PDB file of C-alpha atoms (C1' of nucleotides) in Angstrom:
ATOM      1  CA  UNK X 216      35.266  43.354  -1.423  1.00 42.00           C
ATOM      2  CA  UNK X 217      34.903  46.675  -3.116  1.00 35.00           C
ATOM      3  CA  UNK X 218      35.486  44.594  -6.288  1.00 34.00           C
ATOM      4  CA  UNK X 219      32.086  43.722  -6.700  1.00 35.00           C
ATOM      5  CA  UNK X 220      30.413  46.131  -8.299  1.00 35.00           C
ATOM      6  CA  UNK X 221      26.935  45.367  -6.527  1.00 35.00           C
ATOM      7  CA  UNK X 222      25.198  47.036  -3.734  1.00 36.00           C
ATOM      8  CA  UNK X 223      27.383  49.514  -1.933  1.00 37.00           C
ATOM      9  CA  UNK X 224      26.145  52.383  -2.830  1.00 40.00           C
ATOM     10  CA  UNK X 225      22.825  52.821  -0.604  1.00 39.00           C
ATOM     11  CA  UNK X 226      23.413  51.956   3.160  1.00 39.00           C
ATOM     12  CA  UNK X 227      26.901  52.598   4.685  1.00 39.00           C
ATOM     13  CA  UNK X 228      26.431  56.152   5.579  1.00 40.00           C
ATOM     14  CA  UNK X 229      26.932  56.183   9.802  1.00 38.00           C
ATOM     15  CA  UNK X 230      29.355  58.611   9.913  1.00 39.00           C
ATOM     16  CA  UNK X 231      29.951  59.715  13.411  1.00 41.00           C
ATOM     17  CA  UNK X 232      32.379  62.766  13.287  1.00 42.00           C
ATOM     18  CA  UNK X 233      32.806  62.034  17.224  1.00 39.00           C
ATOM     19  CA  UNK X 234      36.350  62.818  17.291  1.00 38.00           C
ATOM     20  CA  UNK X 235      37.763  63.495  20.606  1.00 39.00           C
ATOM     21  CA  UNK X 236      39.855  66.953  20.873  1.00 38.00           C
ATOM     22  CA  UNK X 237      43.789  67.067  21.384  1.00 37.00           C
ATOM     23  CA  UNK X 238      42.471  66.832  25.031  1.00 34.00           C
ATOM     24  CA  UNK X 239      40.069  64.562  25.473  1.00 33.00           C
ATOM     25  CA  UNK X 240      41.827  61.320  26.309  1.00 32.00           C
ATOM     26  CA  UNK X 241      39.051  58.007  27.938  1.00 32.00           C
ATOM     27  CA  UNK X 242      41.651  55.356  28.486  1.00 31.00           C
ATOM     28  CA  UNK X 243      43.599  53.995  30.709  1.00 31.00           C
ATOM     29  CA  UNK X 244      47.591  54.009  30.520  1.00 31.00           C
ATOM     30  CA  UNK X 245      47.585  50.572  29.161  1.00 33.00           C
ATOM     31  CA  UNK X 246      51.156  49.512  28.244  1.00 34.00           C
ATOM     32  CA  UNK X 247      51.170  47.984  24.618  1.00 30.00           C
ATOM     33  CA  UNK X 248      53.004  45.079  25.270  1.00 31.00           C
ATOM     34  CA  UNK X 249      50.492  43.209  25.456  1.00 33.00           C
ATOM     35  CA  UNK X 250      51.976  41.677  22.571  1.00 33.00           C
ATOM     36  CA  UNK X 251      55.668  42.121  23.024  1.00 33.00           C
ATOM     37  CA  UNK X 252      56.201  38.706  22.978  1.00 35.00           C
ATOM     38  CA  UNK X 253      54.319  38.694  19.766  1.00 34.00           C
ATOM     39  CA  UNK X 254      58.227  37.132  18.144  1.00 35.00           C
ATOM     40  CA  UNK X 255      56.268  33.612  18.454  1.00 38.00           C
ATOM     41  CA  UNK X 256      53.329  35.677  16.689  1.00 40.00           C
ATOM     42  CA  UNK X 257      53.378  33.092  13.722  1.00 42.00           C
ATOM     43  CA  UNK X 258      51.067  33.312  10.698  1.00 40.00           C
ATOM     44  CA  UNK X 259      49.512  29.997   9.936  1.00 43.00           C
ATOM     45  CA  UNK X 260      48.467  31.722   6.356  1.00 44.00           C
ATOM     46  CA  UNK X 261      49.745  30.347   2.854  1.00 41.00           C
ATOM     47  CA  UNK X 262      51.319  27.546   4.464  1.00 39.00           C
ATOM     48  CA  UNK X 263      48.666  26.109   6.204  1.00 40.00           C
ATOM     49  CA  UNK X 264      50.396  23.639   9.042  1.00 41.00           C
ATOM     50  CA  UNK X 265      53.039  25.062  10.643  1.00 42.00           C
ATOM     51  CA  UNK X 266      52.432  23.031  13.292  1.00 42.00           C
ATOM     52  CA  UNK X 267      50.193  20.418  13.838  1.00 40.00           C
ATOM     53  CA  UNK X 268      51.381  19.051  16.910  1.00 40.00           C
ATOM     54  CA  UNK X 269      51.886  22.601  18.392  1.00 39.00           C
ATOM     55  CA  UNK X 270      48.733  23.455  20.542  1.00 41.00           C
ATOM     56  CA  UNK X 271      50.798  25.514  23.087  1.00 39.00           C
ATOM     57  CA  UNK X 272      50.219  28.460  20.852  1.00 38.00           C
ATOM     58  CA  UNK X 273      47.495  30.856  21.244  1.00 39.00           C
ATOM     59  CA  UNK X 274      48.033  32.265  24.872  1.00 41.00           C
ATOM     60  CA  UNK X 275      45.129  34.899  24.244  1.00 40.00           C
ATOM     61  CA  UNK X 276      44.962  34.986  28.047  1.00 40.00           C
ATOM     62  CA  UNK X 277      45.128  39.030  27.354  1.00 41.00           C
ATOM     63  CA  UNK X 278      42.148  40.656  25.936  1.00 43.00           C
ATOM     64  CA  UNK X 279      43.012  41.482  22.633  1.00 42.00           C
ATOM     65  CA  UNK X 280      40.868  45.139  23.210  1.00 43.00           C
ATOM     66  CA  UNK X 281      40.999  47.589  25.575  1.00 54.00           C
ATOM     67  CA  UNK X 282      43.271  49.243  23.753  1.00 60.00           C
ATOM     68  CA  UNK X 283      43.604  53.452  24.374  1.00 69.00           C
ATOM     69  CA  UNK X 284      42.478  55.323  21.402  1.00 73.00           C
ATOM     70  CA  UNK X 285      43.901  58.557  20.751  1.00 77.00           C
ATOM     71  CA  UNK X 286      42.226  60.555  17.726  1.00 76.00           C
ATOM     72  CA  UNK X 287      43.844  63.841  16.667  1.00 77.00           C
ATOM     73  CA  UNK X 288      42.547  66.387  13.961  1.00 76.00           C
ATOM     74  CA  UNK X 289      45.069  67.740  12.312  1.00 74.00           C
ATOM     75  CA  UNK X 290      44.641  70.526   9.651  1.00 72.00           C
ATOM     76  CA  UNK X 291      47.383  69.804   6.944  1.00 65.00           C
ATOM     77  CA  UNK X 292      47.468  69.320   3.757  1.00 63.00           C
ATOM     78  CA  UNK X 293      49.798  66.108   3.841  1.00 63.00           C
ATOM     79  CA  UNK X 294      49.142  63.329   6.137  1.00 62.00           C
ATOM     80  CA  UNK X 295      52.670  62.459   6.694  1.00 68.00           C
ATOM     81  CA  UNK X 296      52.730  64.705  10.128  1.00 71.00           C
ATOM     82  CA  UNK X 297      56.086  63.570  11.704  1.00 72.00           C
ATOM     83  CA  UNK X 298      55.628  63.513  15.134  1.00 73.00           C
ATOM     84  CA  UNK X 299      59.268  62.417  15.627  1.00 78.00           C
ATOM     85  CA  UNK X 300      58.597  58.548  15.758  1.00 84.00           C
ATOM     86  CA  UNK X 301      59.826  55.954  12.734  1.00 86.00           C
ATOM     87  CA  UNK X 302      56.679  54.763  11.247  1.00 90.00           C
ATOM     88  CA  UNK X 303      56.248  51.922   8.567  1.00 91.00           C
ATOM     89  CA  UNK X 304      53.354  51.748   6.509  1.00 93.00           C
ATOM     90  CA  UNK X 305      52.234  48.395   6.535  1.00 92.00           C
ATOM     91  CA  UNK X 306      48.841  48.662   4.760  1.00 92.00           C
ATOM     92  CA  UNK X 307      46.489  51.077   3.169  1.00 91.00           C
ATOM     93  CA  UNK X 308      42.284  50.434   2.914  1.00 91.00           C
ATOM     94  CA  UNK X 309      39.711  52.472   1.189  1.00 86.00           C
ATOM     95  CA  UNK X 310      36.708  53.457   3.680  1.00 82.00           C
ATOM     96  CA  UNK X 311      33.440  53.092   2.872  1.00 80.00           C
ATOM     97  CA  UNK X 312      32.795  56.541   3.578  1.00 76.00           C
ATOM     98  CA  UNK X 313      35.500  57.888   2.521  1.00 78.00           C
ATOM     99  CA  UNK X 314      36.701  58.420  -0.443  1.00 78.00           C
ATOM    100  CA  UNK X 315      40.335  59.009   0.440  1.00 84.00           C
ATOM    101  CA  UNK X 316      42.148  55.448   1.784  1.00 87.00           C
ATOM    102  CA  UNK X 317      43.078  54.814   5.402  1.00 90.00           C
ATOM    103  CA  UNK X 318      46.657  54.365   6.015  1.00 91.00           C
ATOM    104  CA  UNK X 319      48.026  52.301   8.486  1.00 93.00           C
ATOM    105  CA  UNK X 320      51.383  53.091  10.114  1.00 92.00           C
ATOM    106  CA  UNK X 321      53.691  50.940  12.476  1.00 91.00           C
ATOM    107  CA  UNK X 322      56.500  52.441  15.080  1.00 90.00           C
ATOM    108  CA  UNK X 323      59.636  50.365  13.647  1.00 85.00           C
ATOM    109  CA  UNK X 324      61.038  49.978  17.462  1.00 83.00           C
ATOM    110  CA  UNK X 325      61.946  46.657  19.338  1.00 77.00           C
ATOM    111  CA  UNK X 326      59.223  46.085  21.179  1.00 76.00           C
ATOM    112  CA  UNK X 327      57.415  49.224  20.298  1.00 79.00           C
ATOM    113  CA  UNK X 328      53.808  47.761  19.024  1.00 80.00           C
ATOM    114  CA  UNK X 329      52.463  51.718  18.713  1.00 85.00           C
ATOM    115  CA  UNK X 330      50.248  51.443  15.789  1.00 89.00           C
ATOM    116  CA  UNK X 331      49.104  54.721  13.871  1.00 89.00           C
ATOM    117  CA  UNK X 332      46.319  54.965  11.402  1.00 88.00           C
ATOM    118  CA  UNK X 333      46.258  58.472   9.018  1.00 88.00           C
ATOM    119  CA  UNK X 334      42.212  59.251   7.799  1.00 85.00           C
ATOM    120  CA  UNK X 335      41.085  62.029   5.814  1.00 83.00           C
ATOM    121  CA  UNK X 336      37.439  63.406   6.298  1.00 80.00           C
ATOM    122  CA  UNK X 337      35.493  62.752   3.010  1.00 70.00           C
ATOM    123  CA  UNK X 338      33.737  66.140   3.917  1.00 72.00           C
ATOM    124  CA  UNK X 339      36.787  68.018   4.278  1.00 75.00           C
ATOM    125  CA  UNK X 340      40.132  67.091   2.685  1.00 73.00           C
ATOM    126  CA  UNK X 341      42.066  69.654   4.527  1.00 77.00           C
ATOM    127  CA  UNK X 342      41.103  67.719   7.689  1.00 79.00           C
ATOM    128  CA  UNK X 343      43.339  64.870   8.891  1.00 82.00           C
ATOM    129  CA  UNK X 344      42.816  62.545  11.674  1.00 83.00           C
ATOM    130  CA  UNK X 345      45.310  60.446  13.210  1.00 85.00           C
ATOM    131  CA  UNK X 346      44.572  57.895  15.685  1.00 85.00           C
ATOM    132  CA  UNK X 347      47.125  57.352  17.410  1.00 85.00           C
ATOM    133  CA  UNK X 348      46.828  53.073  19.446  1.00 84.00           C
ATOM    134  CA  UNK X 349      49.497  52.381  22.264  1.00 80.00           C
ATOM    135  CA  UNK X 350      51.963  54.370  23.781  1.00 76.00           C
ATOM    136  CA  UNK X 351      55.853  54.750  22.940  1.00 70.00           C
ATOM    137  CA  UNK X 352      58.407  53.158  25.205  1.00 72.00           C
ATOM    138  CA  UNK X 353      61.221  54.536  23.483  1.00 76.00           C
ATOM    139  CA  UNK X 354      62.814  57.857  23.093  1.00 69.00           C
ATOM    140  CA  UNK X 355      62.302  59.999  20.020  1.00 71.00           C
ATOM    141  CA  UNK X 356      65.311  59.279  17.878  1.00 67.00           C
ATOM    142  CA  UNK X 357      64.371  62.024  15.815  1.00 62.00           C
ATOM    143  CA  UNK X 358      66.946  65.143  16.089  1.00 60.00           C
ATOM    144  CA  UNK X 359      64.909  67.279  17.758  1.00 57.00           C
ATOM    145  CA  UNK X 360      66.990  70.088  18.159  1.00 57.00           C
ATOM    146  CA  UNK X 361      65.190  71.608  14.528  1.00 56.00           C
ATOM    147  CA  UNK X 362      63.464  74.132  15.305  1.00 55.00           C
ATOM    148  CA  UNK X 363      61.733  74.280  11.864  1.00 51.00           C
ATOM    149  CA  UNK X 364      60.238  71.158  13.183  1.00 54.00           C
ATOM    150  CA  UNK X 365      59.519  72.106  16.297  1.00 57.00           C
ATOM    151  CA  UNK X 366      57.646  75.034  15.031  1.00 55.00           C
ATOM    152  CA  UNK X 367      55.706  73.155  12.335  1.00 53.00           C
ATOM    153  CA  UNK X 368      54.366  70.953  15.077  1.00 56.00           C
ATOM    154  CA  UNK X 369      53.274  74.099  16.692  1.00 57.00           C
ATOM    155  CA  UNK X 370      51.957  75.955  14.008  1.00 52.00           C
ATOM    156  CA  UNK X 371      49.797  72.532  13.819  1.00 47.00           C
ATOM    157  CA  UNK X 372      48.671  72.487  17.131  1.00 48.00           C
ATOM    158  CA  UNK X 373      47.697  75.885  16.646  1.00 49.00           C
ATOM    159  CA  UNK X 374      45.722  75.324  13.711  1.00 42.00           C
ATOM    160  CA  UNK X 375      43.985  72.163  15.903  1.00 41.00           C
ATOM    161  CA  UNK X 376      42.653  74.809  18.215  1.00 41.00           C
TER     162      UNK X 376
ATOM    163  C1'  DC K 186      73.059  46.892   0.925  1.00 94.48           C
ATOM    164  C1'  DG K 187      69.440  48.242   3.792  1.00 94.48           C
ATOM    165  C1'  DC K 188      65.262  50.097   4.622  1.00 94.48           C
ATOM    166  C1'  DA K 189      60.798  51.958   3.585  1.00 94.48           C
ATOM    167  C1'  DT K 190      57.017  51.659   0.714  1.00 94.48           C
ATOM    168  C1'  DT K 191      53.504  49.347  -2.408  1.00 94.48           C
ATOM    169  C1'  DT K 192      49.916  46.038  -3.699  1.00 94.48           C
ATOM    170  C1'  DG K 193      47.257  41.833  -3.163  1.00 94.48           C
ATOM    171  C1'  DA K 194      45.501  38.227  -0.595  1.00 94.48           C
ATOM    172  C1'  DC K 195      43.999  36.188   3.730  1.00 94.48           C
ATOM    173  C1'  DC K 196      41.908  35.805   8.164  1.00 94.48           C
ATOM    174  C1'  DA K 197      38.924  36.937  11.963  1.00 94.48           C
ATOM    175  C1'  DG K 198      34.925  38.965  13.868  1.00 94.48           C
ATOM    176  C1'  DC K 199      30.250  40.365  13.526  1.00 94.48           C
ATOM    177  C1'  DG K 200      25.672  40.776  11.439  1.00 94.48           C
ATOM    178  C1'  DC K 201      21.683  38.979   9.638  1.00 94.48           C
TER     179       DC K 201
ATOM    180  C1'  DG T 224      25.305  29.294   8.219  1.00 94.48           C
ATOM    181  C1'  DC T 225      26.805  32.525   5.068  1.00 94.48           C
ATOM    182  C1'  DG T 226      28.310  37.169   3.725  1.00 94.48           C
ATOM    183  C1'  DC T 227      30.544  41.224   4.471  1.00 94.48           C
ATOM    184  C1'  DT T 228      33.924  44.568   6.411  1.00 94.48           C
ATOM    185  C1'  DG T 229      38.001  45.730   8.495  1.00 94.48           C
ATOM    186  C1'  DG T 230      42.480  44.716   9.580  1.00 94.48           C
ATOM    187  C1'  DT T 231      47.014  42.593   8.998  1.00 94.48           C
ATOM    188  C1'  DC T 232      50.593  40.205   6.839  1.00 94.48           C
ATOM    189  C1'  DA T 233      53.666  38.887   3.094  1.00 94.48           C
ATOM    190  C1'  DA T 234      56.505  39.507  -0.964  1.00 94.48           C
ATOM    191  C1'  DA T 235      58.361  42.538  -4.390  1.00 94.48           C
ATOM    192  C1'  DT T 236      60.097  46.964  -5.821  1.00 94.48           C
ATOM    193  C1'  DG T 237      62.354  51.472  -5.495  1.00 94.48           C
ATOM    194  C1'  DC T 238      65.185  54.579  -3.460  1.00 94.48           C
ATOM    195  C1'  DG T 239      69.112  56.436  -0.494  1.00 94.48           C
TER     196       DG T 239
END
DNA sequence: CGCATTTGACCAGCGC
DNA sequence: GCGCTGGTCAAATGCG
């Protein structure tokens, strides 16, 4: 898409710095498991047919939105913030606005479908927002009996306010 | 050896 | 109906 070198350089500007605050949460407690059962979650992609006579697939009986939201501005300077959670990058796209990629981060737990995405304002790099989609099911596995950690996260949430 | 990360390509949805 | 963007997956590679 960005490949072609031909308009993209004129429109594209809506940029709606709306970000909600560490505290401002409009969603509803909406378990992410919507798509726990996502194992039959095929990919009919390079190879076309997987199954032709299969047309029990596709139960989208759940509404593939609604999902919570959760945006937090972070000031940092690296956009790795652990927040004690096993993530797995799983993609990485440029935004139009921006010109610092998006990256897209995945909890690595059974059944854990949390999805993270890491932004950084074009308008200022020391700004980071993560949006944070689903909520954990799982405890952190992450030893949390460092202190250093525990006070970096602090010394962040500081900073947020 | 296992896991996490990287890049490219593909699909779906929406707009016009 | 076609084009475009965003989003996700898949395979390969590197590192521990």
């Amino acid at each position: 898409m960005v490949s072609n070198s031909q308009s993209q350089d004129d429109h594209h500007d809506d940029y709606d710095d709306h970000h909600e605050k560490p505290h401002n949460y409009s969603g509803r407690y909406d378990m992410g498991q919507m798509m726990s059962t996502a194992a039959a979650m095929e990919n009919p992609r390079s190879n076309g047919p997987p199954d032709p006579a299969n047309d029990l697939g596709k139960k989208k009986g759940e509404k593939k939105s609604r999902k919570p939201r959760y945006a937090f501005q972070t000031r940092s300077q690296v956009d790795i913030l652990d927040d004690g959670y096993r993530w797995r990058k799983y993609g990485q796209k440029a935004v139009k606005n921006n010109k610092f990629p998006r990256s897209y981060y995945r909890c690595t737990h059974q059944g854990c479908n949390v999805k993270k995405q890491i932004q950084r304002l074009s308008k200022d790099e020391g700004i980071v927002v993560t949006t944070y989609e689903g909520m954990h099911s799982h405890p952190i596995e992450k030893s949390t009996d460092n202190f250093e950690h525990i006070l970096t996260q602090m010394q962040i949430y500081t900073s947020s306010f």
